[in-house]
PDB file of C-alpha atoms and ligand atoms in Angstrom:
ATOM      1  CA  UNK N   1     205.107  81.986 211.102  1.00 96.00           C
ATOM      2  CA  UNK N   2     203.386  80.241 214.101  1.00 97.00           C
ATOM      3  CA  UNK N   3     199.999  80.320 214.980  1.00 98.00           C
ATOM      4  CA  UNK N   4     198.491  78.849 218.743  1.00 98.00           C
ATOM      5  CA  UNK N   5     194.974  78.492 218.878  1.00 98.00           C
ATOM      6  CA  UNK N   6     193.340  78.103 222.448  1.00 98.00           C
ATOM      7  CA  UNK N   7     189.746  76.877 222.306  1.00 98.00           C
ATOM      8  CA  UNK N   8     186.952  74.658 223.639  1.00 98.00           C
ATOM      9  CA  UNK N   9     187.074  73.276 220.313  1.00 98.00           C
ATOM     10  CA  UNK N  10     190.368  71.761 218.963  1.00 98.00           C
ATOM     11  CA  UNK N  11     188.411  69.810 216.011  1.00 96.00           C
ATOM     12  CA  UNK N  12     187.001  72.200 214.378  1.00 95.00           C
ATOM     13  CA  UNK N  13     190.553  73.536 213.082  1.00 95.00           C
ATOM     14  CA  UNK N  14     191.112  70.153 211.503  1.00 93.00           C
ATOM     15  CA  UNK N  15     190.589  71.903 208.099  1.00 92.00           C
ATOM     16  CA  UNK N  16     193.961  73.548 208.337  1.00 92.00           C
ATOM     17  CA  UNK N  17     195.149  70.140 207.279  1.00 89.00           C
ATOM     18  CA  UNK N  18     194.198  70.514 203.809  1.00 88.00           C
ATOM     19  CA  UNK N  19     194.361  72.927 200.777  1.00 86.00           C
ATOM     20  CA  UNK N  20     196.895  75.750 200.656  1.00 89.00           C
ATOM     21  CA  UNK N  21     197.891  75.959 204.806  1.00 91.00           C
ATOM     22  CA  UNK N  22     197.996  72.388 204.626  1.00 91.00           C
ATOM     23  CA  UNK N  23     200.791  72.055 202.572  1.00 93.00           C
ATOM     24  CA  UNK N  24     202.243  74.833 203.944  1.00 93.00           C
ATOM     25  CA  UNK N  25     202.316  73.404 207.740  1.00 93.00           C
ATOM     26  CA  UNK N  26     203.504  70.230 205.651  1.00 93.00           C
ATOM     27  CA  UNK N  27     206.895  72.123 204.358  1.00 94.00           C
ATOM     28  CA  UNK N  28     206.877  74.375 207.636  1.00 94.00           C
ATOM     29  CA  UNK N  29     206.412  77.352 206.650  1.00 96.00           C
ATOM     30  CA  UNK N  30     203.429  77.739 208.634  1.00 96.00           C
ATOM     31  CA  UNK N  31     203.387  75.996 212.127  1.00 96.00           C
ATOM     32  CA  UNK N  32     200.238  75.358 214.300  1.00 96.00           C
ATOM     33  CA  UNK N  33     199.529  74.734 217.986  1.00 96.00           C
ATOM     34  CA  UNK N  34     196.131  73.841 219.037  1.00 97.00           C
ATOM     35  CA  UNK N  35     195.026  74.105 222.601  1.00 98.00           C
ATOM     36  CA  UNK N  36     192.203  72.642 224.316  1.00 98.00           C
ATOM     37  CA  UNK N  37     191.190  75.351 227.065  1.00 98.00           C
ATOM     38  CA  UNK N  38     189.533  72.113 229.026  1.00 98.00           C
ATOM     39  CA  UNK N  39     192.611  70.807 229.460  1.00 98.00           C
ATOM     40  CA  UNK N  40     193.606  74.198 231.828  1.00 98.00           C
ATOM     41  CA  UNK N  41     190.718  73.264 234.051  1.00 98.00           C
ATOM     42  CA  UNK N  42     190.786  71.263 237.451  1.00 98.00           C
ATOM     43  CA  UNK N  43     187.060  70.068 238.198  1.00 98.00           C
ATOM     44  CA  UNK N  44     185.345  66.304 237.551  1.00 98.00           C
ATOM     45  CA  UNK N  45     183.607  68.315 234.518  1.00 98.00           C
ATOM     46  CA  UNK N  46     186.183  70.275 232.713  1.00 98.00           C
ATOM     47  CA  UNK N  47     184.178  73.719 233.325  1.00 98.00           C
ATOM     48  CA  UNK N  48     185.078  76.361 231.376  1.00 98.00           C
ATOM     49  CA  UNK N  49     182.050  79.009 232.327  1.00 97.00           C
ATOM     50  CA  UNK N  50     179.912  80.331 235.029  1.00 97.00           C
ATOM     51  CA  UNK N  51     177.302  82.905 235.476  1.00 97.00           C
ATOM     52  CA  UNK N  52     177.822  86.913 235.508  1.00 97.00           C
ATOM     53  CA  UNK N  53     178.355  89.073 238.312  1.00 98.00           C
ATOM     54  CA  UNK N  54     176.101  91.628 238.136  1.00 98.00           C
ATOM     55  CA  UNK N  55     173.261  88.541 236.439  1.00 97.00           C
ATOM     56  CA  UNK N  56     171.984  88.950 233.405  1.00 96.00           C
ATOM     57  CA  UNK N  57     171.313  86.141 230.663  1.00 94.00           C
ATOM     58  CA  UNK N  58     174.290  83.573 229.614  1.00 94.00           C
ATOM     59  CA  UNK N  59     177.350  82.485 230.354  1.00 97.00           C
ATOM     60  CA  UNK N  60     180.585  83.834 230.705  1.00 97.00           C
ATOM     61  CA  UNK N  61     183.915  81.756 230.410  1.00 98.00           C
ATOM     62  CA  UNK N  62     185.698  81.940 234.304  1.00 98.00           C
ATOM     63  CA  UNK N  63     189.268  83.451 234.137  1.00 98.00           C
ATOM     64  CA  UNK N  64     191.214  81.029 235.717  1.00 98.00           C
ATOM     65  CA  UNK N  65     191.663  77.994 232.914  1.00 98.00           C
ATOM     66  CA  UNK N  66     192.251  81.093 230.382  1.00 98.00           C
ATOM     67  CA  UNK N  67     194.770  82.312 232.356  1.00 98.00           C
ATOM     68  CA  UNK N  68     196.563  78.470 232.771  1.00 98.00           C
ATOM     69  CA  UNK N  69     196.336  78.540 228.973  1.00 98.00           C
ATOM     70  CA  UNK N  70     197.562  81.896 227.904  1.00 98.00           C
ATOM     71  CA  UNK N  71     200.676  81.004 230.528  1.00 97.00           C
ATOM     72  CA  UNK N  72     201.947  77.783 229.135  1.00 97.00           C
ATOM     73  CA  UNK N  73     201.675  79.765 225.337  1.00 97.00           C
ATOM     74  CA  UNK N  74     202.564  82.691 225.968  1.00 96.00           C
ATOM     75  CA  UNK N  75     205.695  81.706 228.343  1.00 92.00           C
ATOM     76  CA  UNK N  76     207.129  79.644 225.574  1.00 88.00           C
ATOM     77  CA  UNK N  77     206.778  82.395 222.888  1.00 90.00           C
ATOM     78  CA  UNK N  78     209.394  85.437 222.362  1.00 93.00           C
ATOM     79  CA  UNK N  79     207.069  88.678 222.098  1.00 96.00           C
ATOM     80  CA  UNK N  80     203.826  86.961 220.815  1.00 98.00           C
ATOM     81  CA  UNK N  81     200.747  88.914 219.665  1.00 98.00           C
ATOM     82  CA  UNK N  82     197.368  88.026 221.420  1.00 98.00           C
ATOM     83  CA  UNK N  83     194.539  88.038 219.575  1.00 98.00           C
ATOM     84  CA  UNK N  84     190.849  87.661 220.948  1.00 98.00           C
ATOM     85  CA  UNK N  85     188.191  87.534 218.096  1.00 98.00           C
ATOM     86  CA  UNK N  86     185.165  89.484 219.325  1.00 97.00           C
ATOM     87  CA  UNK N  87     182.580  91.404 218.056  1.00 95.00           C
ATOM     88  CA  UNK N  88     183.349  94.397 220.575  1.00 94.00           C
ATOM     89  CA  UNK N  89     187.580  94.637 218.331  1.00 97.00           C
ATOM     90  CA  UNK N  90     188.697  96.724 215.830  1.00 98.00           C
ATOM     91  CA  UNK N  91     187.454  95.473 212.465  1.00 98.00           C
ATOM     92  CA  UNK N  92     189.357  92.905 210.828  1.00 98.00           C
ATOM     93  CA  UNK N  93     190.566  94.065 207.406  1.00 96.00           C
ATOM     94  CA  UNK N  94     193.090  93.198 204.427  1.00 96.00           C
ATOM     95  CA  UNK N  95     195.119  96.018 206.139  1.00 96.00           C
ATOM     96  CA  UNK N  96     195.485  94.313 209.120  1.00 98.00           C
ATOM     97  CA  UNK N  97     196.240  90.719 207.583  1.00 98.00           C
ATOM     98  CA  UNK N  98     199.384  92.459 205.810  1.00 97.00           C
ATOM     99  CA  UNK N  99     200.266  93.941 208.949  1.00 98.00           C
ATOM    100  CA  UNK N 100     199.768  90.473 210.979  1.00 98.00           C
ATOM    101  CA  UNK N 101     201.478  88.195 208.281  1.00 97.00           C
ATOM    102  CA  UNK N 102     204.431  90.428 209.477  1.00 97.00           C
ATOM    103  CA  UNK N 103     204.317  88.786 213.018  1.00 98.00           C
ATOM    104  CA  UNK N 104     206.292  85.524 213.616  1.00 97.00           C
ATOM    105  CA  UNK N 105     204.006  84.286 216.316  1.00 98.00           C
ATOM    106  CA  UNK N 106     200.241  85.177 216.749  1.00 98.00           C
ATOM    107  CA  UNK N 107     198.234  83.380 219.850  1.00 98.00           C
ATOM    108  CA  UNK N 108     194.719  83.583 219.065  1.00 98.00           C
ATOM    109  CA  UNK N 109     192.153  82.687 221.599  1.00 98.00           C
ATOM    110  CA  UNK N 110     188.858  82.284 221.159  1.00 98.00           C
ATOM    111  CA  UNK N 111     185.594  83.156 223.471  1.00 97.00           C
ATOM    112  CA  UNK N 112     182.494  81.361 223.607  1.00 90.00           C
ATOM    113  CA  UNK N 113     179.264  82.239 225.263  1.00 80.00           C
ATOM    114  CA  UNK N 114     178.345  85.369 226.272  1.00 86.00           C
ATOM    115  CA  UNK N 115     182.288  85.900 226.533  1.00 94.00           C
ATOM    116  CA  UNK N 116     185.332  86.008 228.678  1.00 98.00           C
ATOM    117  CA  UNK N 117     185.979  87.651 232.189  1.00 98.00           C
ATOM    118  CA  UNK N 118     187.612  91.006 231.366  1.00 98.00           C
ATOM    119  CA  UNK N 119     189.976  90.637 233.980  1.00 98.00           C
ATOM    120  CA  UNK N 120     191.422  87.678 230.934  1.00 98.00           C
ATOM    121  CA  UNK N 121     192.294  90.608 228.854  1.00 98.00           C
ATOM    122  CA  UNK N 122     193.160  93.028 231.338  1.00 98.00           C
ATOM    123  CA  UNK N 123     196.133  90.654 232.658  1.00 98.00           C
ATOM    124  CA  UNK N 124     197.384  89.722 229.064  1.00 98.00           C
ATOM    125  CA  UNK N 125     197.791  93.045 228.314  1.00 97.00           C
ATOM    126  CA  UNK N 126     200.347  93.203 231.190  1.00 97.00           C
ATOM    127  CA  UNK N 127     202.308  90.337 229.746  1.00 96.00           C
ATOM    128  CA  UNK N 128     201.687  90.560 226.021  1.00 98.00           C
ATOM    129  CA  UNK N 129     200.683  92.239 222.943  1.00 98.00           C
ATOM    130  CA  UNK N 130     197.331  91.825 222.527  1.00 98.00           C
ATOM    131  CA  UNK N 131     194.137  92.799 220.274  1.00 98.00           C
ATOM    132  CA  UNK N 132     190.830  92.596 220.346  1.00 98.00           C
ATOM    133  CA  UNK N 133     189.438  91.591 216.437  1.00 98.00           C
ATOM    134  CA  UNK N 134     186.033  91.753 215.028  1.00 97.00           C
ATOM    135  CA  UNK N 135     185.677  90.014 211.579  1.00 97.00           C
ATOM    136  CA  UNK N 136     182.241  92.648 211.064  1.00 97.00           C
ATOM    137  CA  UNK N 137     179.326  94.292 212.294  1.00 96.00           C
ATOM    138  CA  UNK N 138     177.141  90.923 213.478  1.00 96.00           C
ATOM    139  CA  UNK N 139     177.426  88.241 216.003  1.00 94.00           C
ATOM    140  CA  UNK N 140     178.867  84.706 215.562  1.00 96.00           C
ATOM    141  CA  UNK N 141     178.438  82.082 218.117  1.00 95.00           C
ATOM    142  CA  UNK N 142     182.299  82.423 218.976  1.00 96.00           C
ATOM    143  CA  UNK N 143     185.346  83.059 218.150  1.00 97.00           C
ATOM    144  CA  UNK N 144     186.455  79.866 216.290  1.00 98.00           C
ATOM    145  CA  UNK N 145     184.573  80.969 212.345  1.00 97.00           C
ATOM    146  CA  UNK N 146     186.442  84.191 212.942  1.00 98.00           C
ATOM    147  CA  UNK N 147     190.075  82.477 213.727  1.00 98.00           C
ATOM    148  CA  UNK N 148     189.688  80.760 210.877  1.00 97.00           C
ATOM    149  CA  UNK N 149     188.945  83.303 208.391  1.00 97.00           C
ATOM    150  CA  UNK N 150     192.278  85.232 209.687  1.00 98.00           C
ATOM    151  CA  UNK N 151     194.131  82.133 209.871  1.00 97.00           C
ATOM    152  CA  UNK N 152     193.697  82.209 206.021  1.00 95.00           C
ATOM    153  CA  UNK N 153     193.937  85.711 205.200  1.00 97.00           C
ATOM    154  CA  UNK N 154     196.907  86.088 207.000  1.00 97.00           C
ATOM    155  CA  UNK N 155     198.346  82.487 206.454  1.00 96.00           C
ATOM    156  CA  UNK N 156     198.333  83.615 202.137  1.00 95.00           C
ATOM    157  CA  UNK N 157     200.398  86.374 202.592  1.00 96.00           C
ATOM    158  CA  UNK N 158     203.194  84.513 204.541  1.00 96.00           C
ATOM    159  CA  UNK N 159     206.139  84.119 201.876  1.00 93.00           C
ATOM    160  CA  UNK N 160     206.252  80.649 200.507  1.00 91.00           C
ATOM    161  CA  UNK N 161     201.864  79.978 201.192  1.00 92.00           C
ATOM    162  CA  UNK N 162     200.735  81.168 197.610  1.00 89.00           C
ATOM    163  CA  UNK N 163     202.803  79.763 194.719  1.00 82.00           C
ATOM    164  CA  UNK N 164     202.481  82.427 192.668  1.00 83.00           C
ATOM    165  CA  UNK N 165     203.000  85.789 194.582  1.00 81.00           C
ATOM    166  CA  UNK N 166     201.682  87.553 191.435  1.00 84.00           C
ATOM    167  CA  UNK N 167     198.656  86.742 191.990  1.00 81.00           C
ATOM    168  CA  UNK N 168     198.608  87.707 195.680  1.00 84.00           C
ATOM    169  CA  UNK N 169     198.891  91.572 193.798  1.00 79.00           C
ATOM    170  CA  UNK N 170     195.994  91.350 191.398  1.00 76.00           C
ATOM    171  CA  UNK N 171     193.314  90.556 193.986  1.00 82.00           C
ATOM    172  CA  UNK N 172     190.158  92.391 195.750  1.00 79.00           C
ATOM    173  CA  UNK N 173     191.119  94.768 198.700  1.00 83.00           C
ATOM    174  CA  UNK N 174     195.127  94.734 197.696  1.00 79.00           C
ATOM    175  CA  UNK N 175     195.063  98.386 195.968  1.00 85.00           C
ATOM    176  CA  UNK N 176     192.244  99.254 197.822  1.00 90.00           C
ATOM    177  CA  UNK N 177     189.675  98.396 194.931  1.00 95.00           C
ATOM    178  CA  UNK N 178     187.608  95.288 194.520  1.00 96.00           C
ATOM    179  CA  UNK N 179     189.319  92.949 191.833  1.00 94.00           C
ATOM    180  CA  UNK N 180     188.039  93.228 187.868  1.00 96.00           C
ATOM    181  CA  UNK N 181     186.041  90.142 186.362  1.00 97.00           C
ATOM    182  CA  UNK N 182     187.978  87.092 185.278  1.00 97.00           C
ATOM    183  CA  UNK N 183     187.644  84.867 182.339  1.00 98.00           C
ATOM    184  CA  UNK N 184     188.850  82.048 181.062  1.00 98.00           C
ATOM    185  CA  UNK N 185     188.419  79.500 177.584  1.00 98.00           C
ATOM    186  CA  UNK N 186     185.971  80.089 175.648  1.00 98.00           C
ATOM    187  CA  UNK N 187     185.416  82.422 174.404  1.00 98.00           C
ATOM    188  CA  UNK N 188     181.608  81.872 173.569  1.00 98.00           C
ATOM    189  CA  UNK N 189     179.447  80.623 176.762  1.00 98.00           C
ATOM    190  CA  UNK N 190     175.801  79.994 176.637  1.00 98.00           C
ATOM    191  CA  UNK N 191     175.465  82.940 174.669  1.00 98.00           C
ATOM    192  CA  UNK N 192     177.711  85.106 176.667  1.00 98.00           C
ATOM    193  CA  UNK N 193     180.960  86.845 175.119  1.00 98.00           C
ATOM    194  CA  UNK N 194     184.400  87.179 176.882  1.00 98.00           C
ATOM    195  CA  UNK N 195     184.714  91.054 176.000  1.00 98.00           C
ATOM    196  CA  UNK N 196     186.576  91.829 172.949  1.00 98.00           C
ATOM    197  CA  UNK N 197     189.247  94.029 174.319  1.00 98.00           C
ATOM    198  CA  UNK N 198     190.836  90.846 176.714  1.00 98.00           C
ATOM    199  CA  UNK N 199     191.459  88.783 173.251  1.00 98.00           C
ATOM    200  CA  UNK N 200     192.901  91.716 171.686  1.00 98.00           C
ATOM    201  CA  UNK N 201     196.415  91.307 172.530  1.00 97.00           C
ATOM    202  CA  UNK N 202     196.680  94.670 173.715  1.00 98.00           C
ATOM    203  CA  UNK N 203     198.113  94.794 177.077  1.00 98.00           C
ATOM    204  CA  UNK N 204     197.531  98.558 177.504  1.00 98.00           C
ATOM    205  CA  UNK N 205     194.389  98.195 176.339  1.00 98.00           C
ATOM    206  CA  UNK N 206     193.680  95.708 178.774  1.00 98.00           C
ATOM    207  CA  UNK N 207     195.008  97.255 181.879  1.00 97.00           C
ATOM    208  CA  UNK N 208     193.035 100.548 181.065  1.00 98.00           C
ATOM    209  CA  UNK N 209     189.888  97.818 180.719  1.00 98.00           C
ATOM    210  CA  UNK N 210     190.506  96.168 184.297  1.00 97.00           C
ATOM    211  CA  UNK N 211     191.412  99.813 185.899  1.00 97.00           C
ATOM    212  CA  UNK N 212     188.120 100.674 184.790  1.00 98.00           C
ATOM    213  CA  UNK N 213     185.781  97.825 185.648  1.00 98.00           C
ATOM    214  CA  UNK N 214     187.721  97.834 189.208  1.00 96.00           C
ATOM    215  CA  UNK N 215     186.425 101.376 189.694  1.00 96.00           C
ATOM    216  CA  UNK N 216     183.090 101.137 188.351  1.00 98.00           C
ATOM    217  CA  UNK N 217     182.677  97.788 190.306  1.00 97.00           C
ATOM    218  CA  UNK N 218     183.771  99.110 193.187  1.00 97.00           C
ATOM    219  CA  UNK N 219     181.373 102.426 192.687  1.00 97.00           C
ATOM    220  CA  UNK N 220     178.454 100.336 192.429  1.00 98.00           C
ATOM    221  CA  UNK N 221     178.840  97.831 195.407  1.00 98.00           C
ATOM    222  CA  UNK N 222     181.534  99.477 197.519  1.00 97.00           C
ATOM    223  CA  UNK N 223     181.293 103.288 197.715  1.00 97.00           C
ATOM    224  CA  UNK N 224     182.491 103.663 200.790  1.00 95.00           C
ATOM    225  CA  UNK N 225     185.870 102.139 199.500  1.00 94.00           C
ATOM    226  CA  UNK N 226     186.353 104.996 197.277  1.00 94.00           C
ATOM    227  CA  UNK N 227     188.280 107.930 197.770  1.00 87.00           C
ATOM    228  CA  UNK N 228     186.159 111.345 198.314  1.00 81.00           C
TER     229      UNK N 228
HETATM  230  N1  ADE W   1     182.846  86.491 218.050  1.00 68.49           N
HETATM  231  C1  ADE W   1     181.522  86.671 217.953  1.00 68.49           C
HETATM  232  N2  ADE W   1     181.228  87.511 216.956  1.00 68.49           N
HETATM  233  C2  ADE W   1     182.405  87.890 216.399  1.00 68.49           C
HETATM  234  C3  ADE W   1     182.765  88.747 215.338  1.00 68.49           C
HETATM  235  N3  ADE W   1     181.878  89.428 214.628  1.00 68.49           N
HETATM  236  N4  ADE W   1     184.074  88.883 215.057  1.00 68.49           N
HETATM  237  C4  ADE W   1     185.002  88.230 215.777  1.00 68.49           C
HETATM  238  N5  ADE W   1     184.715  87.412 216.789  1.00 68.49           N
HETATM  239  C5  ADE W   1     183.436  87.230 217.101  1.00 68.49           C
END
């Protein structure tokens, strides 16, 4: 799987170097370009934005360095996906990671200021596959917080990322339930049990127990997960 990253800034992706997607880039599983969009400009000052037609307050990021960018990534791909993190996509959800880990090559590019000339997305979607993502209802600064939070939902369910696929199963989201409480040793905390039925040895017994606290979990915090 390849991810390309265009953004006005390339350091704050430098935590992909560690933990989980680390290692993975390491054995190549996962491979990562990172593109500064100020290198697609022309001008003494590397500008990236100008004012709106139309006025109004901010900033919005000029078409012409996006387009440079999206060219020299896009050309060198075979049938890329384009993704633009904004608040204005379809929401992000554990759906649509399973369905993106599927890709072999997603571009994602992300917007800062008060966005990025349509006429960005409108061309892309002549040459490309392309999306428009929201991570949720509220507004981040740009698009870089919500690259990286796909970047790792997605990157986990590429074979090979997680050691133990197993565990990939048993998780919040994956059965469309949030995930049952965990414990570990011991069995006596500060006062607080580990509940009987996990140390019984009864794996039916235990299944039933996790099936349950996954609904009733899920009832409380998450109705809207449930079906009618
Ligand atoms: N950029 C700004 N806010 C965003 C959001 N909620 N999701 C994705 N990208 C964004």
């Amino acid at each position: 799987m390849r991810f390309d990253i265009v953004t006005i800034f390339p350091e704050f992706f430098g935590v992909l170097d560690i933990s989980l997607l680390g290692r993975a880039r390491q054995s190549g599983v996962i491979e990562l370009g990172i593109h500064n969009l100020r290198d697609y400009t022309h001008d003494r000052h590397r500008t990236v934005d100008d004012t709106p037609y139309g006025g109004g307050a901010g900033m919005v990021m000029k078409p012409e360095p996006w387009g440079e960018a999206l060219d020299d990534v896009i050309e060198s791909a075979d049938d890329p996906l384009v993704i633009f993190p904004s608040p204005a996509g379809e929401v992000f959800t554990q759906r649509m990671a399973r369905e993106l880990a599927d890709e072999s090559h997603l571009v994602f590019g992300c917007g800062r200021y008060e966005g990025i000339d349509q006429r960005v997305f409108d061309h892309t979607q002549t040459r490309a596959r392309m999306k428009l993502v929201s991570l949720g209802d509220y507004v981040l600064n740009g698009g870089e917080v919500a690259v990286m939070a796909m970047i790792e939902a997605i990157g986990r369910l590429v074979p090979g990322v997680v050691g133990n696929p197993e565990s990939l199963v048993q998780e919040s989201h994956e059965d469309g339930l949030l995930e049952y409480p965990s414990y570990t040793k011991p069995s006596v905390w500060r006062g607080h049990d580990v509940p009987p039925v996990l140390l019984s040895g009864n794996h039916g017994a235990v299944d039933a127990w996790r099936r349950e606290q996954q609904i009733e979990r899920t009832r409380r915090v998450r109705p809207d997960l449930l079906p009618e």
